[in-house]
Short mmCIF file of N, CA and C in Angstrom, two decimals:
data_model
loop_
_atom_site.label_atom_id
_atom_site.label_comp_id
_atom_site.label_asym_id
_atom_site.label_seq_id
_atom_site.Cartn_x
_atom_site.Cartn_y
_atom_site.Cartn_z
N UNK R 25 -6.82 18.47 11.94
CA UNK R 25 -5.50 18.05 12.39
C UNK R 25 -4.47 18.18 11.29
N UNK R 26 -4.56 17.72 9.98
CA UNK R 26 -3.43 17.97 8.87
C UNK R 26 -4.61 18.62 7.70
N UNK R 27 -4.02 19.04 6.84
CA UNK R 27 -4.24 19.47 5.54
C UNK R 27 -3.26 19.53 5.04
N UNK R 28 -3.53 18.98 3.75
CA UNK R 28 -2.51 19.44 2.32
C UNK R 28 -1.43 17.84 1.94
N UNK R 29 -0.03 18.28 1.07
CA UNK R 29 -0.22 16.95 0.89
C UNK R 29 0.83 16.27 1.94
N UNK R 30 0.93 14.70 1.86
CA UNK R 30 1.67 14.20 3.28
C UNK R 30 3.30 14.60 2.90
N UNK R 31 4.09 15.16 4.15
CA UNK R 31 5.21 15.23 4.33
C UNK R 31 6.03 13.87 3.92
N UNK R 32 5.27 12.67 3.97
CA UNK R 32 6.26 11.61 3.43
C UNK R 32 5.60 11.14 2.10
N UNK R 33 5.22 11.70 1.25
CA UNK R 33 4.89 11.55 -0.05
C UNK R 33 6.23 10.81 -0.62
N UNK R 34 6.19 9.37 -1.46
CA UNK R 34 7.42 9.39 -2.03
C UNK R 34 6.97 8.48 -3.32
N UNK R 35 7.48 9.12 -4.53
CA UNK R 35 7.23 8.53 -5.77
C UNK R 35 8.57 8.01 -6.40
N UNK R 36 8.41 6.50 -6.14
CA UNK R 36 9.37 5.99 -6.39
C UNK R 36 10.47 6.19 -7.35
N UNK R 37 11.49 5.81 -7.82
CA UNK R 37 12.46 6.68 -8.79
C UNK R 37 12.89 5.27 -10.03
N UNK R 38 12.91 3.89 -8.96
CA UNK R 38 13.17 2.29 -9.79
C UNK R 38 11.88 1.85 -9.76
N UNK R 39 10.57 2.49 -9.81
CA UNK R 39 9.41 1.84 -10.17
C UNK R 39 8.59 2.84 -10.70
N UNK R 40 8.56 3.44 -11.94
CA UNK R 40 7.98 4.33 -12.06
C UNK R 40 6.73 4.30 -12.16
N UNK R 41 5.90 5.55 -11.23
CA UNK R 41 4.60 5.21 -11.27
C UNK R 41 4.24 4.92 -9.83
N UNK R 42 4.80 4.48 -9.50
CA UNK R 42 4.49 3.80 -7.74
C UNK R 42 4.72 4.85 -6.81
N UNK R 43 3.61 5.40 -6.13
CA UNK R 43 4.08 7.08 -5.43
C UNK R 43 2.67 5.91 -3.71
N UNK R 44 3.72 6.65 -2.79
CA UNK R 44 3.09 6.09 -1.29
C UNK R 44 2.75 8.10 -0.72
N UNK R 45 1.95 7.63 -0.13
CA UNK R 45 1.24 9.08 0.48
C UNK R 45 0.76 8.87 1.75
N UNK R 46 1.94 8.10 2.68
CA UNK R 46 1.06 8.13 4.08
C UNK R 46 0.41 9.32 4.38
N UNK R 47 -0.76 9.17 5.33
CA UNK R 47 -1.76 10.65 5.04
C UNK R 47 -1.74 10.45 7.12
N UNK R 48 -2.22 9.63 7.46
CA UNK R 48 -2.11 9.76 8.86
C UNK R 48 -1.74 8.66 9.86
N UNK R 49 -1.32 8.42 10.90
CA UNK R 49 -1.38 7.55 11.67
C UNK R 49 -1.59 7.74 13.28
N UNK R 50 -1.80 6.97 13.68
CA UNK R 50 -1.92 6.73 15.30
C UNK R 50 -1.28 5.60 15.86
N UNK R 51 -0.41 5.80 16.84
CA UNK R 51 0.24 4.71 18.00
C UNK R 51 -0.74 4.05 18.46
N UNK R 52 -2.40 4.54 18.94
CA UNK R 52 -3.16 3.68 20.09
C UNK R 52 -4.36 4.50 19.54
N UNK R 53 -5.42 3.83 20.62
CA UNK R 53 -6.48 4.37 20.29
C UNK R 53 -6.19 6.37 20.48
N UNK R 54 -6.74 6.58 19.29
CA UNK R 54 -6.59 8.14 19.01
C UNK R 54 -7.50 9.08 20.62
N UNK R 55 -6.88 10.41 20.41
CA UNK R 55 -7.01 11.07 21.86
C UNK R 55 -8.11 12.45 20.99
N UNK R 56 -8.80 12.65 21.58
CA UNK R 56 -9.74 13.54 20.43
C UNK R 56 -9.38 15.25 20.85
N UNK R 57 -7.81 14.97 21.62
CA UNK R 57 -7.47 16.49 22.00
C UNK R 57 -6.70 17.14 20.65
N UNK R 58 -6.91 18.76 21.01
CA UNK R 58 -6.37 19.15 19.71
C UNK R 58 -4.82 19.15 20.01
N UNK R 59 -4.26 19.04 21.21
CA UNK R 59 -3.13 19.05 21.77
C UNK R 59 -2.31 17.82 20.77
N UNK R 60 -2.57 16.90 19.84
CA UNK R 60 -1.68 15.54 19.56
C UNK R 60 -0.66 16.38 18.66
N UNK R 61 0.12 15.75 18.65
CA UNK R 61 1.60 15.87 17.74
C UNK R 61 1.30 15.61 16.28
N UNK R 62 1.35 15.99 15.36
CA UNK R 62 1.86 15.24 14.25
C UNK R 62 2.73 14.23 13.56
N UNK R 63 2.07 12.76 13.40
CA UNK R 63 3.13 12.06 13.62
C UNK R 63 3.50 11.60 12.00
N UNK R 64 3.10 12.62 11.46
CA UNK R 64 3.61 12.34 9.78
C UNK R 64 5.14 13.02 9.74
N UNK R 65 5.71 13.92 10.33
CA UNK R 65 7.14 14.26 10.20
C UNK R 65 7.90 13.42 10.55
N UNK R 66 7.54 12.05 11.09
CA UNK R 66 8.80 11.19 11.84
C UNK R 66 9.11 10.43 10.35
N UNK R 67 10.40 10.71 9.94
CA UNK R 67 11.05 9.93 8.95
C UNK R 67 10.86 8.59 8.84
N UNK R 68 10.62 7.64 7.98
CA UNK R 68 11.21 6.10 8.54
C UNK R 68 10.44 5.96 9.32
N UNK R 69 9.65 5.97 10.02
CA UNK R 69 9.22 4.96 11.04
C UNK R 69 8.29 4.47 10.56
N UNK R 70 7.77 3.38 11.08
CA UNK R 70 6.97 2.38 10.36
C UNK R 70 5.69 2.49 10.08
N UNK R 71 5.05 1.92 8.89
CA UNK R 71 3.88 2.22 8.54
C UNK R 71 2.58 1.34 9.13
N UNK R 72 3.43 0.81 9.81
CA UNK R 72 2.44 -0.70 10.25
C UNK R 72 2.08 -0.44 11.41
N UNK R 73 1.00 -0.26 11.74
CA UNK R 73 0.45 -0.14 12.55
C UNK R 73 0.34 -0.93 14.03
N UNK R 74 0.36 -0.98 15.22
CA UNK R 74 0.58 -1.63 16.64
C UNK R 74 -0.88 -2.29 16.78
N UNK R 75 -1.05 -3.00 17.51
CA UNK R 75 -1.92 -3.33 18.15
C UNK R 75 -2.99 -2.09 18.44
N UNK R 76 -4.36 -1.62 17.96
CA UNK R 76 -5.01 -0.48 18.46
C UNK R 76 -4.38 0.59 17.56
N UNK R 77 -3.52 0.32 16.80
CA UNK R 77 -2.95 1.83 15.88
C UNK R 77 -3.89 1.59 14.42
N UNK R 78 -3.51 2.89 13.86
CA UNK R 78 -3.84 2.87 12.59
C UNK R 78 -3.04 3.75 11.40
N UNK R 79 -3.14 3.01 10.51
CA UNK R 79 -2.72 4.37 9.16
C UNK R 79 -3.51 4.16 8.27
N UNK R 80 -3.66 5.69 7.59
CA UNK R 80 -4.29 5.78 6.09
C UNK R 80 -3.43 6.42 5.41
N UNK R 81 -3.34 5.53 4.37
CA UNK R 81 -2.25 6.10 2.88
C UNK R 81 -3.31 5.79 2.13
N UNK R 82 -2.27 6.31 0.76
CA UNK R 82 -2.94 6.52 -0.56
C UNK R 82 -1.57 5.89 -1.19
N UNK R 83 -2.23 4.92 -2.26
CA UNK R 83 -0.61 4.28 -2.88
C UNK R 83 -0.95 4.26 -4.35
N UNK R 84 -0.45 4.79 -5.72
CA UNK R 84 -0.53 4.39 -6.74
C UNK R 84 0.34 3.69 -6.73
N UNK R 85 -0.12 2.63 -8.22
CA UNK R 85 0.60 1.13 -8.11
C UNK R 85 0.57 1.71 -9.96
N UNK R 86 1.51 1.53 -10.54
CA UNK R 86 2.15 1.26 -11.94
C UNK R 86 1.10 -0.05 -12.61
N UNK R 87 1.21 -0.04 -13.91
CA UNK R 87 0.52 -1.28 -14.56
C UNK R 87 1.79 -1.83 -13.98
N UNK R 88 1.57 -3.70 -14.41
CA UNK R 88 2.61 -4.38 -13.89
C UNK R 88 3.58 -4.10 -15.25
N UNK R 89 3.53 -3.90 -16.43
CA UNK R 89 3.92 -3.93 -17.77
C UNK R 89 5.59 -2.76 -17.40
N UNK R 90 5.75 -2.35 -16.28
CA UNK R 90 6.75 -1.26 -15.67
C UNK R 90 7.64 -2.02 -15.26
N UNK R 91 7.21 -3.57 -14.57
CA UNK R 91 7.96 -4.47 -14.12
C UNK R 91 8.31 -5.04 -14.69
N UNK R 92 8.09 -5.70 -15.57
CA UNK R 92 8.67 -6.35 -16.90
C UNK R 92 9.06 -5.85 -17.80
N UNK R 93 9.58 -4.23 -17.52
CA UNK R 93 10.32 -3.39 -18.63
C UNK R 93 11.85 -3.99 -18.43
N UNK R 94 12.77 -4.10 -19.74
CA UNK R 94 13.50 -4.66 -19.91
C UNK R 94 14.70 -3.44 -18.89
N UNK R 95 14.20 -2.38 -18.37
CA UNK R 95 15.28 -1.39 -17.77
C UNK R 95 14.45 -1.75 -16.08
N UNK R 96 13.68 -2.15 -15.63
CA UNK R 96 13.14 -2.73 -14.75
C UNK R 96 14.37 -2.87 -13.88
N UNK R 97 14.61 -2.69 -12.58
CA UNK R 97 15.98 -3.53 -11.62
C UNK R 97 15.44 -3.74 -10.38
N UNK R 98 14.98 -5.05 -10.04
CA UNK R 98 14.43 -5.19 -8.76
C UNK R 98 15.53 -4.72 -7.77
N UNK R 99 16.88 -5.10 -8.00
CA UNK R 99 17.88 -4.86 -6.82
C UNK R 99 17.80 -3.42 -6.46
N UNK R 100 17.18 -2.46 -7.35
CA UNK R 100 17.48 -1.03 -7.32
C UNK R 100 16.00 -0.54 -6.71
N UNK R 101 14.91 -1.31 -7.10
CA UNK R 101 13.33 -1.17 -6.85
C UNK R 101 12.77 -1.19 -5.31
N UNK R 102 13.49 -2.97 -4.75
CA UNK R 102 13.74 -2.85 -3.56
C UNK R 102 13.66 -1.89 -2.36
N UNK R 103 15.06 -2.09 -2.68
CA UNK R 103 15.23 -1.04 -1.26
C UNK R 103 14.06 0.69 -1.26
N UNK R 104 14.28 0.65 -2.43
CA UNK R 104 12.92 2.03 -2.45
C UNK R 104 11.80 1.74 -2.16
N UNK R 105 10.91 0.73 -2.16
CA UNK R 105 10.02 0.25 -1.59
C UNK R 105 9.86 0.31 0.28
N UNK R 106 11.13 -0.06 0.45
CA UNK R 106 11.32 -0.49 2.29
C UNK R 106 11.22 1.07 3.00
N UNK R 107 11.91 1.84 1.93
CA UNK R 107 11.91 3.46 2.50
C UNK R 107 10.43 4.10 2.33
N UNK R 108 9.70 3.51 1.23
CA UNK R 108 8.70 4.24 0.43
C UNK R 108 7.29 3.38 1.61
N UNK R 109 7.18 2.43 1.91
CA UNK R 109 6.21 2.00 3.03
C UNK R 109 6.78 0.51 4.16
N UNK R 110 7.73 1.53 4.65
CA UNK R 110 8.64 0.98 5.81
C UNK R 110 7.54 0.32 6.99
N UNK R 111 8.20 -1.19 7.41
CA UNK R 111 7.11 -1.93 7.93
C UNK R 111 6.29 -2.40 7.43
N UNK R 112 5.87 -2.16 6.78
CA UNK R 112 4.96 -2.94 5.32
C UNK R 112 5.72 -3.96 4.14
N UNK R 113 6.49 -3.06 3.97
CA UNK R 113 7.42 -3.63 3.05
C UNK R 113 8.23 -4.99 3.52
N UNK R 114 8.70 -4.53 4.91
CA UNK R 114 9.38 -5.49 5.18
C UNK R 114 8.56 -7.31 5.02
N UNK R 115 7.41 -6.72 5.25
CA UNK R 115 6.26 -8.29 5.23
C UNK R 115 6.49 -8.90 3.54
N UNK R 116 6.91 -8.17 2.83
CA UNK R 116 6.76 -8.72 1.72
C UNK R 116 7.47 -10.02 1.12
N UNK R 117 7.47 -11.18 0.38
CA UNK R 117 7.91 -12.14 0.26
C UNK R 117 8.83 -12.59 -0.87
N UNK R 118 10.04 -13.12 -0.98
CA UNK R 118 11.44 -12.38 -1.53
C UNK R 118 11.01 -13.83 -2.40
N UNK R 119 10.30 -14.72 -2.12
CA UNK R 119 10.01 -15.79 -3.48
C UNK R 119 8.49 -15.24 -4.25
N UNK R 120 7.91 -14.63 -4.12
CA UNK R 120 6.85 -14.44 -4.28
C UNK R 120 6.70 -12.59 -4.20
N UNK R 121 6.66 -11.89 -5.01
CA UNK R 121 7.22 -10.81 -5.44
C UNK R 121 5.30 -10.26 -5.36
N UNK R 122 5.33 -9.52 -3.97
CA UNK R 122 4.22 -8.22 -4.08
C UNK R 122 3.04 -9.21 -2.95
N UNK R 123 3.46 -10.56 -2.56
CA UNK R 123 3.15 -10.97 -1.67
C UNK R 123 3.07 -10.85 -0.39
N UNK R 124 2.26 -10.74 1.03
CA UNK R 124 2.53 -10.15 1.90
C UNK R 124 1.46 -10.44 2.81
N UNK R 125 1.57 -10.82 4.26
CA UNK R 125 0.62 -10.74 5.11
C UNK R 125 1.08 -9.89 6.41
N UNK R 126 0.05 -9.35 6.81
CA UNK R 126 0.33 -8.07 7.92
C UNK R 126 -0.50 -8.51 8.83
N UNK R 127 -0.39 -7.90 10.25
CA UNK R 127 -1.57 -8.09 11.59
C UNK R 127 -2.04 -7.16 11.26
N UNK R 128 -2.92 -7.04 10.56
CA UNK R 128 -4.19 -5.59 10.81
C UNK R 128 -5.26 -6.27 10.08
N UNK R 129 -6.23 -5.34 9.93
CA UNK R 129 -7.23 -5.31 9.59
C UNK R 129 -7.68 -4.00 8.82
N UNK R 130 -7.40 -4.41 7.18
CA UNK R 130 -7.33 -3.55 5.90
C UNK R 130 -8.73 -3.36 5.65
N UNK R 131 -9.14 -1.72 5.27
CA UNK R 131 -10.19 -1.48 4.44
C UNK R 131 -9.06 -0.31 2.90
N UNK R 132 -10.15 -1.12 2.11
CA UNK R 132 -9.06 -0.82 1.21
C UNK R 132 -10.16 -0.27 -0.20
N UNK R 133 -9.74 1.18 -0.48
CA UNK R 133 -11.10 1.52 -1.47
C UNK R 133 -9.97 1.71 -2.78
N UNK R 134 -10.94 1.13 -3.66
CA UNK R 134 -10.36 2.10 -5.47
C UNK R 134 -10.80 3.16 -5.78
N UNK R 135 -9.94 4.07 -5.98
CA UNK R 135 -9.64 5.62 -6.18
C UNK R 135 -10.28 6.12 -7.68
N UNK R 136 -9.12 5.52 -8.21
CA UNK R 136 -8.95 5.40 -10.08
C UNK R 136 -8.39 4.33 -10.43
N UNK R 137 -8.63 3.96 -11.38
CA UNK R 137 -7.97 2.92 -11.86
C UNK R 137 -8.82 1.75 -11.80
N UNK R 138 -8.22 0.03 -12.58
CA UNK R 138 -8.45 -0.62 -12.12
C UNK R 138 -6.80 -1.83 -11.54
N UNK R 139 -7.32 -2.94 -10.18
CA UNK R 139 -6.30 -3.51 -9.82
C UNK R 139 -7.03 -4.76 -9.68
N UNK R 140 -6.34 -5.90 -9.40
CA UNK R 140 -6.17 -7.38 -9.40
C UNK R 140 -6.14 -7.77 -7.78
N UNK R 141 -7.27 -8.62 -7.04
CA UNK R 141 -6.60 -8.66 -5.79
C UNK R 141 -6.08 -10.23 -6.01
N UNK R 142 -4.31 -10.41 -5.36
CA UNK R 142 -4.81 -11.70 -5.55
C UNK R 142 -4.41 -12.49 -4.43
N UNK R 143 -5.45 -13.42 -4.23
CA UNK R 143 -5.46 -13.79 -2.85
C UNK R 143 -4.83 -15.48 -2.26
N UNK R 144 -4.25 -15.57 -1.24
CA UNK R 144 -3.98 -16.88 -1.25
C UNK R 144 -4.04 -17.78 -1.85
N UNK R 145 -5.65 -18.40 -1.89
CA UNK R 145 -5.30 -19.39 -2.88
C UNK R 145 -5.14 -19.53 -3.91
N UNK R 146 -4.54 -17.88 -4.68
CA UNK R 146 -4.44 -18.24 -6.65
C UNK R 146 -5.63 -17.06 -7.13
N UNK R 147 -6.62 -17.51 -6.06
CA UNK R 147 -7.55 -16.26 -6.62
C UNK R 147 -7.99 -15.39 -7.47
N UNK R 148 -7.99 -14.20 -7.90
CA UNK R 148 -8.28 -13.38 -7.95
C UNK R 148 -9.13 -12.14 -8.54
N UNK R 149 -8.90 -10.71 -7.73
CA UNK R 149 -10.45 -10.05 -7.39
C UNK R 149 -10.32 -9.10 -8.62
N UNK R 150 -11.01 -9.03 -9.71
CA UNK R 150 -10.96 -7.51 -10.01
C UNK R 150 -11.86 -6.58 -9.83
N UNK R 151 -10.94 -5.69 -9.63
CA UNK R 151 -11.29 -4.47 -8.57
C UNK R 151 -11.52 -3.23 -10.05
N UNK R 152 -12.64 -1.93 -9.65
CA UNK R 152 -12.52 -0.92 -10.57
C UNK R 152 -12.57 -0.15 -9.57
N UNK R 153 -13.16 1.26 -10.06
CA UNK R 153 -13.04 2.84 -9.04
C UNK R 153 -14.28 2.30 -8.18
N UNK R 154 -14.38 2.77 -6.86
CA UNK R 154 -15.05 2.64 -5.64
C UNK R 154 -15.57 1.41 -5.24
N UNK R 155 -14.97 0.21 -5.71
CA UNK R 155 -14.73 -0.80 -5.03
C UNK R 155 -14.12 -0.82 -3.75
N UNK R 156 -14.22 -1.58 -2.71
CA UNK R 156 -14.25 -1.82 -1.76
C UNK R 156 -13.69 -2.99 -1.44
N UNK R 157 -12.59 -3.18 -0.14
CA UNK R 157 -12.30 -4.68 0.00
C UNK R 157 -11.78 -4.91 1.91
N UNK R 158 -12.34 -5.28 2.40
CA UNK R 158 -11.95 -5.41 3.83
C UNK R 158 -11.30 -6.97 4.17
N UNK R 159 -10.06 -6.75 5.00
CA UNK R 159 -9.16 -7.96 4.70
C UNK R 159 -9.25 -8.40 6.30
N UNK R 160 -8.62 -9.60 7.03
CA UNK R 160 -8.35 -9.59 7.82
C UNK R 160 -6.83 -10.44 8.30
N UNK R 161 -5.53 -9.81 8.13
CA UNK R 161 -4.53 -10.67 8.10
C UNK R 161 -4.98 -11.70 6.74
N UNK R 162 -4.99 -11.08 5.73
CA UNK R 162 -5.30 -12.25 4.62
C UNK R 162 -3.53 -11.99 4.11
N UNK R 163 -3.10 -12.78 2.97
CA UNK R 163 -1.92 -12.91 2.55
C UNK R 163 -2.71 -12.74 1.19
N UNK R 164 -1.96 -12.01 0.43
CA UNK R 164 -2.43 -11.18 -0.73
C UNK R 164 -1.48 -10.40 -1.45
N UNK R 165 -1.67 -10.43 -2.81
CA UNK R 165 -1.17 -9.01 -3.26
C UNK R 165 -1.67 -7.59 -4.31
N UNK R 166 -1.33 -7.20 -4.56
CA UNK R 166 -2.15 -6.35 -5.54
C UNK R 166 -1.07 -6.33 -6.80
N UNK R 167 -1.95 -5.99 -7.87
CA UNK R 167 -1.56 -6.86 -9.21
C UNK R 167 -1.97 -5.51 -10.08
N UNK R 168 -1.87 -4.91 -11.14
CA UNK R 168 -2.23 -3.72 -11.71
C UNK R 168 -1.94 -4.08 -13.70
N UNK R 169 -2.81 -5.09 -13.92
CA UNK R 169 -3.07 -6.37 -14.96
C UNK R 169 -3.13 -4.73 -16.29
N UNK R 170 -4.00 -3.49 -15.45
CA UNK R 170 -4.40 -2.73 -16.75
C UNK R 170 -3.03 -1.94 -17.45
N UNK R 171 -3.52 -1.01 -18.13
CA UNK R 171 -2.36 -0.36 -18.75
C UNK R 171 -2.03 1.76 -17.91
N UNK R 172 -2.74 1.87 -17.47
CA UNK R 172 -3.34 3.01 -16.39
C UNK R 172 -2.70 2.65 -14.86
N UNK R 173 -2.25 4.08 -14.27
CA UNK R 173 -2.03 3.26 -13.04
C UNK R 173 -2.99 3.19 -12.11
N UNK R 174 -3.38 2.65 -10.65
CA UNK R 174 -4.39 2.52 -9.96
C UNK R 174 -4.32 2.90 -8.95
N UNK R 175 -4.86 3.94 -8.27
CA UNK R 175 -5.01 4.57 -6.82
C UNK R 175 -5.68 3.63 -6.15
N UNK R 176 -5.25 3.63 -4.67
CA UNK R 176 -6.19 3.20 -3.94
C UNK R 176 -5.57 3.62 -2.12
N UNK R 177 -6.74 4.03 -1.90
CA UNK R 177 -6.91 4.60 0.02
C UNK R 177 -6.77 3.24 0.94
N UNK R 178 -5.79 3.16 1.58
CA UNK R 178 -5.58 1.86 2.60
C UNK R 178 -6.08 2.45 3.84
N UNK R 179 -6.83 1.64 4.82
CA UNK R 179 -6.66 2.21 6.42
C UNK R 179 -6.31 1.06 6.52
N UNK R 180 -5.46 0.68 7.56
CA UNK R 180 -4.75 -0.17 8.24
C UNK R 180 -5.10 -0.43 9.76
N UNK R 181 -5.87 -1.22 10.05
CA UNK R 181 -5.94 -1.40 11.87
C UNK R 181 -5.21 -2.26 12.35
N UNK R 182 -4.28 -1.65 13.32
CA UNK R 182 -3.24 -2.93 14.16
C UNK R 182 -3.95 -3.92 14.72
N UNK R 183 -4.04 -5.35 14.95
CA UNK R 183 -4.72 -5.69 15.34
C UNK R 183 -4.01 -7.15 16.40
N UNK R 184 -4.63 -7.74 17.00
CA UNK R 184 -3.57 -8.89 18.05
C UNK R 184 -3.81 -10.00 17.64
#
């Protein structure tokens, strides 16, 4: 159905280091005809998946040491984020910075790198390469504690 890399690839410009690679999605349960559309050319539309939908991206995440650069501008970081994983982003929490709970049901692998999961209560997971983490509507964020940045493959299931 696709090859090569995603049409909405976007590496952020106020977070350097932070690149989103939606790779595929589905509205509903998928149709196994070769007839489906490609629904990676739709600009903007949301990454979050419906009830029965799904997406898989690929997201490098910056050490956090990018965020606490003294040229750092969240006001400018922002809004590139909302464009960079629209619907996702929007879940995120404006007191609590990288915080976020979604309706789906996350399988979530490490690529390269290592990352921090950190979870509701204070938590948190460290994660290296081919770690593994399956969520369910948990409230969480990811944290990138090393000095390297950290890949990691999201599938996303919409869920009710």
């Amino acid at each position: 159905m696709s090859d090569g890399p995603s049409p909405r690839e976007i590496a952020l410009k106020h977070t350097p280091g932070f690149n989103s690679a939606p790779i595929w999605m589905s509205a509903g349960t998928p149709s196994l005809s070769a007839a489906t559309s490609d629904p990676m050319g739709v600009a903007g539309a949301s990454l979050l998946p419906r009830a029965g939908g799904s997406t898989f991206i690929i997201v490098t995440f910056p050490p956090d040491s990018v965020m606490m650069s003294p040229d750092f501008d969240p006001t400018k970081a922002g809004p590139e984020h909302l464009v960079a994983t629209p619907g996702i982003a929007d879940h995120f929490e404006m007191d609590n910075p990288g915080m976020h709970t979604t309706p789906t049901v996350d399988y979530a692998i490490v690529l390269d790198g290592e990352i921090w999961l950190e979870l509701d209560d204070g938590e948190t997971v460290h994660l290296r390469s081919r770690d593994t983490v399956v969520q369910q509507a948990a409230r969480h964020g990811w944290r990138n504690k090393g000095n390297k940045p950290a890949t990691l493959a999201f599938i996303l299931l919409g869920a009710s």
